[in-house]
XYZ file of C-alpha atoms in Angstrom:
506
model
C 27.066 4.649 11.683
C 25.994 7.817 13.495
C 28.572 9.893 11.624
C 27.398 8.352 8.357
C 23.764 9.208 9.121
C 24.674 12.795 10.088
C 26.661 13.234 6.862
C 23.736 11.925 4.829
C 21.332 14.289 6.583
C 23.639 17.247 5.921
C 24.065 16.372 2.257
C 20.318 15.799 1.863
C 19.574 19.188 3.423
C 21.813 20.885 0.844
C 20.142 18.965 -1.981
C 16.693 19.992 -0.712
C 17.797 23.625 -0.463
C 19.111 23.736 -4.020
C 16.098 21.880 -5.400
C 13.668 24.155 -3.552
C 15.239 27.232 -5.159
C 14.972 25.656 -8.599
C 11.323 24.604 -8.090
C 10.381 28.038 -6.750
C 11.951 29.878 -9.680
C 10.400 27.528 -12.233
C 6.949 27.837 -10.659
C 6.807 31.635 -10.527
C 8.000 31.799 -14.147
C 5.585 29.154 -15.459
C 2.777 31.616 -16.239
C 0.874 34.726 -15.199
C -0.811 34.542 -11.760
C -3.045 37.467 -12.787
C -4.287 35.914 -16.030
C -7.782 35.075 -14.767
C -8.246 38.605 -13.412
C -6.954 40.285 -16.565
C -9.642 38.407 -18.545
C -12.354 39.259 -16.022
C -15.253 41.619 -16.849
C -15.771 42.654 -13.216
C -16.146 46.373 -12.581
C -13.588 46.246 -9.753
C -11.077 44.312 -11.828
C -8.175 46.661 -11.065
C -8.935 46.509 -7.358
C -8.880 42.704 -7.465
C -5.591 42.759 -9.363
C -4.041 45.110 -6.801
C -5.245 42.882 -3.949
C -3.677 39.796 -5.478
C -0.424 41.615 -6.199
C -0.288 42.656 -2.557
C -1.262 39.183 -1.307
C 1.339 37.369 -3.415
C 3.913 40.193 -3.118
C 4.460 40.186 -6.858
C 6.232 43.549 -6.731
C 8.963 42.122 -4.467
C 12.032 40.330 -5.881
C 11.683 36.555 -6.065
C 14.580 35.928 -3.666
C 12.879 37.982 -0.940
C 9.666 35.944 -1.313
C 11.658 32.725 -1.338
C 13.570 33.779 1.784
C 10.329 34.487 3.622
C 9.021 31.055 2.611
C 12.262 29.453 3.818
C 11.979 31.231 7.181
C 8.420 29.934 7.491
C 9.658 26.395 6.884
C 12.386 26.927 9.454
C 9.698 27.870 11.943
C 8.417 24.292 11.761
C 11.364 23.270 13.952
C 10.146 25.634 16.705
C 6.435 24.908 16.371
C 5.668 28.050 14.322
C 5.325 26.507 10.877
C 4.220 28.963 8.170
C 3.929 27.769 4.586
C 2.104 30.882 3.414
C -1.326 31.226 1.853
C -2.767 30.286 -1.518
C -3.749 32.668 -4.252
C -7.189 32.811 -2.619
C -5.854 33.507 0.870
C -6.289 29.953 2.257
C -3.687 28.724 4.741
C -1.371 26.283 2.924
C -0.347 24.433 6.105
C -3.910 23.264 6.709
C -4.321 22.233 3.069
C -1.030 20.340 3.178
C -2.000 18.436 6.319
C -5.284 17.332 4.756
C -3.689 16.467 1.409
C -0.750 14.604 2.961
C -3.094 12.612 5.199
C -5.213 11.601 2.204
C -2.254 10.668 0.004
C -0.300 8.839 2.712
C -3.388 6.782 3.545
C -3.553 5.717 -0.091
C 0.165 5.273 -0.704
C 0.970 3.428 2.539
C -1.654 0.731 2.021
C -0.816 0.174 -1.651
C 2.947 0.142 -1.025
C 2.748 -2.372 1.835
C 0.527 -4.660 -0.228
C 2.809 -4.327 -3.247
C 5.921 -5.120 -1.172
C 4.450 -8.255 0.403
C 2.815 -9.610 -2.754
C 5.555 -8.530 -5.166
C 8.442 -9.953 -3.129
C 6.565 -13.212 -2.489
C 5.820 -13.644 -6.200
C 9.405 -12.759 -7.102
C 10.802 -15.420 -4.761
C 8.424 -18.088 -6.031
C 9.128 -17.323 -9.690
C 12.883 -17.445 -9.034
C 12.585 -20.803 -7.283
C 10.404 -22.160 -10.101
C 12.268 -20.560 -12.985
C 10.879 -21.285 -16.476
C 7.835 -23.088 -15.061
C 4.240 -22.366 -15.994
C 3.936 -20.291 -12.825
C 7.002 -18.248 -13.785
C 5.684 -17.586 -17.293
C 2.214 -16.652 -15.964
C 3.570 -14.156 -13.427
C 6.051 -12.742 -15.936
C 3.317 -12.146 -18.501
C 1.049 -10.550 -15.873
C 3.875 -8.354 -14.548
C 4.717 -6.938 -17.967
C 1.008 -6.473 -18.703
C 0.285 -4.498 -15.530
C 3.523 -2.523 -15.734
C 2.794 -1.388 -19.291
C -0.842 -0.392 -18.686
C -1.445 3.383 -18.899
C -2.549 4.451 -15.413
C -5.453 6.604 -16.587
C -6.789 3.815 -18.821
C -6.504 1.132 -16.124
C -8.197 3.498 -13.655
C -11.086 4.026 -16.054
C -11.509 0.256 -16.493
C -11.519 -0.239 -12.724
C -14.152 2.457 -12.269
C -16.360 0.881 -14.904
C -16.099 -2.827 -14.054
C -14.992 -2.954 -10.411
C -17.078 0.041 -9.427
C -20.132 0.869 -11.518
C -20.873 -2.654 -12.765
C -20.304 -4.155 -9.313
C -22.672 -1.633 -7.747
C -25.317 -2.630 -10.278
C -24.747 -6.328 -9.545
C -24.728 -6.131 -5.727
C -28.333 -4.863 -5.752
C -29.261 -8.477 -6.577
C -26.094 -10.227 -5.400
C -26.570 -13.390 -7.481
C -24.240 -14.865 -10.109
C -25.868 -16.269 -13.234
C -25.128 -19.982 -13.914
C -23.100 -19.219 -17.039
C -21.035 -16.683 -15.079
C -20.260 -19.336 -12.448
C -19.163 -21.803 -15.123
C -16.895 -19.265 -16.826
C -15.378 -18.207 -13.482
C -14.711 -21.857 -12.582
C -13.073 -22.530 -15.980
C -10.830 -19.457 -15.630
C -9.890 -20.386 -12.041
C -9.065 -23.952 -13.057
C -6.949 -22.810 -16.005
C -4.996 -20.268 -13.958
C -4.304 -22.583 -11.030
C -3.099 -25.453 -13.177
C -0.789 -23.003 -14.943
C 0.507 -21.768 -11.603
C 1.042 -25.180 -9.985
C 2.425 -26.844 -13.111
C 3.457 -30.515 -13.199
C 2.718 -33.271 -15.696
C -0.230 -33.159 -18.074
C -2.198 -35.568 -15.903
C -1.549 -33.487 -12.809
C -2.593 -30.312 -14.599
C -5.876 -31.906 -15.748
C -6.631 -33.178 -12.243
C -5.850 -29.758 -10.738
C -8.067 -27.958 -13.253
C -10.941 -30.413 -12.696
C -10.766 -30.174 -8.893
C -10.615 -26.378 -8.950
C -13.475 -26.217 -11.461
C -15.689 -28.431 -9.276
C -14.781 -26.611 -6.055
C -15.380 -23.099 -7.435
C -18.648 -24.138 -9.083
C -20.025 -25.702 -5.891
C -18.931 -22.818 -3.649
C -20.420 -20.136 -5.909
C -23.742 -21.959 -6.106
C -23.730 -22.333 -2.304
C -22.977 -18.621 -1.884
C -25.850 -17.805 -4.219
C -28.278 -19.968 -2.246
C -27.201 -18.371 1.061
C -27.311 -14.817 -0.377
C -23.754 -14.624 0.961
C -22.688 -11.664 -1.171
C -25.230 -9.370 0.503
C -25.258 -11.046 3.923
C -21.771 -12.540 4.309
C -20.725 -14.722 7.249
C -17.256 -15.576 8.516
C -17.437 -15.983 12.290
C -15.156 -17.345 14.994
C -14.694 -20.608 13.097
C -13.453 -18.808 10.011
C -11.062 -16.680 12.070
C -9.717 -19.791 13.794
C -9.216 -21.836 10.611
C -7.580 -19.058 8.563
C -5.362 -17.894 11.451
C -4.284 -21.473 12.201
C -3.399 -22.040 8.535
C -1.442 -18.771 8.528
C 0.378 -19.829 11.701
C 1.444 -23.114 10.091
C 2.598 -21.289 6.956
C 4.591 -18.696 8.943
C 6.188 -21.462 11.010
C 7.147 -23.359 7.870
C 8.768 -20.293 6.328
C 10.528 -18.875 9.391
C 11.433 -21.847 11.592
C 10.442 -24.994 9.743
C 7.755 -27.466 10.740
C 10.331 -29.626 12.521
C 10.632 -26.908 15.145
C 7.770 -28.097 17.337
C 8.179 -25.277 19.807
C 7.542 -22.718 17.055
C 4.547 -24.692 15.814
C 3.039 -25.027 19.293
C 3.717 -21.354 19.994
C 1.926 -20.332 16.800
C -1.052 -22.518 17.718
C -1.144 -21.041 21.219
C -1.099 -17.542 19.739
C -4.071 -18.345 17.512
C -6.097 -19.876 20.374
C -5.348 -16.956 22.716
C -6.281 -14.522 19.948
C -9.642 -16.202 19.296
C -10.431 -16.376 23.040
C -9.535 -12.689 23.394
C -11.835 -11.926 20.455
C -14.710 -13.631 22.265
C -13.915 -11.655 25.416
C -13.677 -8.257 23.721
C -16.408 -8.803 21.106
C -19.152 -6.941 23.083
C -16.849 -3.944 23.490
C -15.799 -3.997 19.832
C -19.408 -4.188 18.644
C -21.050 -1.753 21.086
C -18.312 0.818 21.810
C -15.735 0.701 19.000
C -13.161 3.440 18.419
C -9.829 3.826 16.672
C -8.102 4.238 20.018
C -9.574 0.950 21.237
C -8.508 -0.863 18.067
C -4.962 0.544 18.282
C -4.665 -0.370 21.949
C -5.918 -3.919 21.410
C -3.576 -4.370 18.431
C -0.544 -3.310 20.486
C -1.678 -5.614 23.300
C -2.102 -8.485 20.816
C 1.437 -8.025 19.467
C 2.933 -7.862 22.977
C 1.066 -10.968 24.108
C 2.050 -12.812 20.915
C 5.720 -11.972 21.399
C 5.414 -12.992 25.063
C 4.013 -16.386 24.021
C 6.968 -16.806 21.680
C 9.400 -15.954 24.481
C 7.715 -18.491 26.777
C 7.777 -21.299 24.188
C 11.058 -20.306 22.526
C 13.737 -22.265 24.353
C 16.985 -22.433 22.371
C 15.408 -20.621 19.394
C 13.620 -17.875 21.331
C 14.151 -15.061 18.826
C 12.984 -17.170 15.932
C 9.876 -18.374 17.772
C 9.077 -14.807 18.881
C 9.173 -13.740 15.236
C 6.783 -16.565 14.332
C 4.288 -15.682 17.078
C 4.572 -11.967 16.376
C 3.663 -12.412 12.710
C 0.933 -14.922 13.603
C -0.510 -12.470 16.127
C -0.634 -9.715 13.528
C -2.389 -12.010 11.037
C -4.883 -13.161 13.686
C -5.632 -9.526 14.576
C -6.183 -8.768 10.891
C -8.616 -11.680 10.603
C -10.562 -10.459 13.651
C -10.768 -7.003 12.072
C -11.925 -8.536 8.775
C -14.604 -10.580 10.562
C -16.013 -7.463 12.205
C -16.151 -5.697 8.839
C -17.819 -8.684 7.155
C -20.414 -8.861 9.934
C -21.409 -5.223 9.272
C -21.464 -5.475 5.449
C -25.235 -5.992 5.220
C -25.933 -2.968 7.445
C -23.456 -0.956 5.339
C -25.448 -1.840 2.210
C -28.536 -0.540 3.990
C -26.873 2.863 4.426
C -24.971 2.943 1.120
C -26.692 0.844 -1.531
C -23.892 1.454 -4.071
C -20.901 0.548 -1.890
C -17.888 0.864 -4.198
C -17.100 4.542 -4.627
C -15.501 5.764 -7.829
C -14.832 9.373 -6.833
C -13.547 11.118 -3.725
C -11.777 9.923 -0.555
C -14.923 9.792 1.595
C -18.707 9.939 1.233
C -20.141 13.377 2.086
C -22.647 13.447 4.960
C -22.287 9.718 5.659
C -24.561 8.729 8.553
C -23.544 5.140 9.384
C -22.057 3.838 12.638
C -18.369 3.287 13.370
C -17.963 0.045 11.415
C -20.054 1.397 8.538
C -17.742 4.425 8.427
C -14.713 2.132 8.365
C -16.257 0.236 5.461
C -16.970 3.524 3.701
C -13.318 4.599 4.036
C -12.249 1.167 2.812
C -14.477 1.182 -0.247
C -13.381 4.723 -1.087
C -9.735 3.705 -1.055
C -10.265 0.313 -2.723
C -10.007 1.161 -6.435
C -7.002 3.538 -6.339
C -5.222 1.114 -3.986
C -5.761 -1.785 -6.410
C -4.422 0.332 -9.268
C -1.262 1.499 -7.496
C -0.660 -1.974 -6.051
C -0.862 -3.710 -9.443
C 1.633 -1.302 -10.985
C 4.080 -1.638 -8.064
C 3.691 -5.427 -7.754
C 4.786 -5.769 -11.378
C 8.102 -4.007 -10.728
C 8.753 -5.573 -7.300
C 8.206 -9.099 -8.592
C 10.617 -8.611 -11.504
C 13.344 -7.001 -9.397
C 12.985 -9.669 -6.699
C 13.124 -12.483 -9.247
C 16.266 -11.060 -10.839
C 17.971 -10.481 -7.494
C 17.031 -13.935 -6.187
C 18.273 -15.681 -9.344
C 21.601 -13.891 -9.039
C 21.882 -14.817 -5.359
C 20.876 -18.447 -5.836
C 23.834 -18.903 -8.190
C 26.389 -17.667 -5.633
C 29.019 -19.977 -4.134
C 27.789 -19.639 -0.541
C 24.316 -20.880 -1.568
C 25.802 -23.970 -3.204
C 27.951 -24.458 -0.115
C 24.869 -24.312 2.106
C 23.156 -26.983 0.039
C 26.268 -29.178 0.051
C 26.404 -28.933 3.871
C 22.957 -30.516 4.022
C 20.889 -27.450 4.898
C 17.217 -27.671 4.065
C 15.938 -25.791 1.018
C 13.939 -23.499 3.321
C 17.076 -22.510 5.262
C 19.049 -21.970 2.066
C 16.390 -19.723 0.554
C 15.164 -17.836 3.629
C 18.373 -17.441 5.644
C 21.008 -17.187 2.932
C 19.592 -16.253 -0.475
C 16.631 -14.048 0.447
C 18.478 -11.858 2.952
C 21.215 -10.993 0.474
C 18.704 -10.545 -2.350
C 16.882 -7.919 -0.269
C 19.752 -5.413 -0.452
C 19.059 -4.078 -3.996
C 15.295 -4.433 -3.431
C 15.554 -2.134 -0.392
C 16.807 0.663 -2.646
C 13.889 0.183 -5.024
C 11.353 0.221 -2.195
C 12.811 3.457 -0.803
C 12.661 5.243 -4.148
C 9.255 3.810 -4.983
C 7.583 4.927 -1.762
C 8.943 8.439 -2.071
C 8.177 8.634 -5.781
C 4.660 7.260 -5.560
C 3.626 10.162 -3.301
C 4.328 12.513 -6.172
C 3.505 9.992 -8.877
C -0.066 9.405 -7.691
C -1.178 12.662 -9.323
C -2.930 10.940 -12.245
C -4.533 8.353 -9.979
C -5.813 11.022 -7.594
C -7.183 13.059 -10.486
C -9.062 10.126 -12.025
C -10.557 9.051 -8.702
C -11.190 12.593 -7.444
C -8.894 12.406 -4.405
C -7.941 15.720 -2.842
C -4.394 14.679 -2.041
C -0.907 15.960 -2.720
C -1.436 15.565 -6.461
C -4.430 17.907 -6.448
C -2.521 20.381 -4.249
C 0.365 20.421 -6.709
C -1.824 20.674 -9.797
C -4.015 23.456 -8.415
C -0.953 25.459 -7.410
C 0.749 24.976 -10.750
C -2.361 25.891 -12.761
C -2.762 29.082 -10.747
C 1.000 29.887 -10.886
C 0.851 29.888 -7.088
C 4.206 28.870 -5.566
C 2.961 28.223 -2.006
C 1.040 24.955 -2.692
C 3.708 23.759 -5.138
C 6.443 24.327 -2.558
C 4.377 22.509 0.070
C 4.129 19.560 -2.310
C 7.874 19.683 -2.877
C 8.526 19.868 0.858
C 6.505 16.737 1.636
C 7.792 14.656 -1.289
C 11.375 15.864 -0.825
C 11.437 15.006 2.879
C 9.833 11.641 2.107
C 12.564 10.891 -0.442
C 15.342 11.852 1.981
C 13.814 9.932 4.873
C 13.172 6.752 2.873
C 16.696 6.746 1.459
C 18.093 7.221 4.957
C 16.046 4.256 6.176
C 17.323 2.248 3.208
C 20.921 2.989 4.221
C 20.204 1.839 7.776
C 18.502 -1.279 6.431
C 21.642 -2.089 4.415
C 23.636 -2.295 7.641
C 21.021 -4.565 9.207
C 20.940 -6.890 6.192
C 24.675 -7.048 5.514
C 27.085 -6.714 8.501
C 29.928 -5.919 6.110
C 28.356 -2.532 5.364
C 28.602 -1.515 9.052
C 32.373 -1.508 8.677
C-alpha cells in the first residue's frame, strides 16, 4: 500500500508540473497586462508602464519567470513560500491564504451536508424503488441539478434573503400563509411515506393539523424573534438521534448499544449544565474545540465500557451520538442568542460578502453573523451536490442489492438492516467515493459563479481578478490550491477503497 501511495504521489507531481506549465503559458498569452495603462490619460503613463514591466518582468522569457515561480513554490517545503506579487504589488501568498480560508469554509460545510443528505436519500430511494418517495426525490434531484447556478442564487437572495429580512422585522405568519404551508407539508409527506389511499389521507390530515397548530403557537409566543429550545429540547432530540443511530448501526435488539447511547445523551446534557456558565460568559473557539474533543473521547469511552462482545460497534454508536449531542448543544446556544443578534443586526440574512464589516456583537453574535453570511451559498452548493449524490447512490445501491451475496444474506435469515448496512451499503460506497473525491476538489474551483453572485472573496475571485488582469501569479495560486486538493482527495479515495474492499489491498 505504501509503494502504491508513493507511486501515486510521484505520478500526481508530474501531472501537476505539466499542467502548471500549460496554465502559465495560457494565462500570459490570454491578453495584454498593460492594456489599462496604454488607455490611461495620466501624464506619467510611460513611467507607470515601465514600472509594471519591471514588476512583472515582461521583458524576460516566459520560462525564466515560470522557473522563478516554481522555485518559490518549492520554498514552501522549507518554510520560505513565495508565490510572487500581483500586478499591483500585493503579496499573493497572503491573498491565497485569505481566499482559501473563505472558500474552504464554504465548500467544506456544503460538501459534508451534501454527502450526508445525498447518500441517505439515495439509500432510501433505492430501498423504496418506484414508490411515491422515490418519484418525489427523483423529480427534485433532476430539478435542482438542472437549475442554472446564477439563477438559483438570485432566487435565494430574493426570497431567502431580502424577503425574509423584511418578514423577520414582524416575525408573524399570516393565517393564509400557515394554511398553505400546512397543505404543502401534508402533500409532500404523504407522497414521501406512501402507502394506501387511506393511509395517505390520514398522513396528510395529521401533518396538516400538526403544522397548523405549531405555527399558530409559534406566532403567539413570538418564537421566530425570541426562539427557545433549552435543555429539554437538547435531551429529546439527542435521545431520538441516539435511538436512530443505534437502529442503523447495531439494531435495537442490541440493548448494550441502546443503553450506551442513552448514557451518552444523559452525560452530554449533564456536562452542558456544568459548562453552561463558561460557554455563556467566556466562550472562545479554543474552548469549543477542546470541549468537542473531550465529548467525543468520553462518548467513545462510554461505548467501550458498555460494549461487551460488540465493543467496536457500540463505540461507533456512542461516538456518533456524542457528536450529534454536541451539535445540539451548539445549536441551543445559537438559538438562545438569536434575539440579541437581531438587536445588533436587524436584517440577519446577508446576501453579499463573507462577513459583516465592523460587526460589534459578542462571540455568539459573531458566530451567528458568520453562519448567516455562509447560509445562502451553502444552501445553493448543497442542493446541486445533493442531486448528484442521491442519483449516484441510488444507482449504486440498486446494482448492489441485486448481487448474489445480498440474496444469500437474506436467505441466511439476516435482518434487512444487516443486509443493507453491512453488505449492500459498504460495497455501494466504492464508486461513490470516487465521485466525492472529484466533487470536493472540483467544487473549490467550480464555486466561482457562486462566489461572484454572493460577493465572496474566495478562490474564485482570486482566479477571476488574475485572469482579467492577465496576471499569472494569482491564477497560478488558484491552480496550486485546486490542483493539490484534487491530488489529495483522489489519494484519500484510493486509501478509502482499500478500507471498504479488502480485495483491493492485495
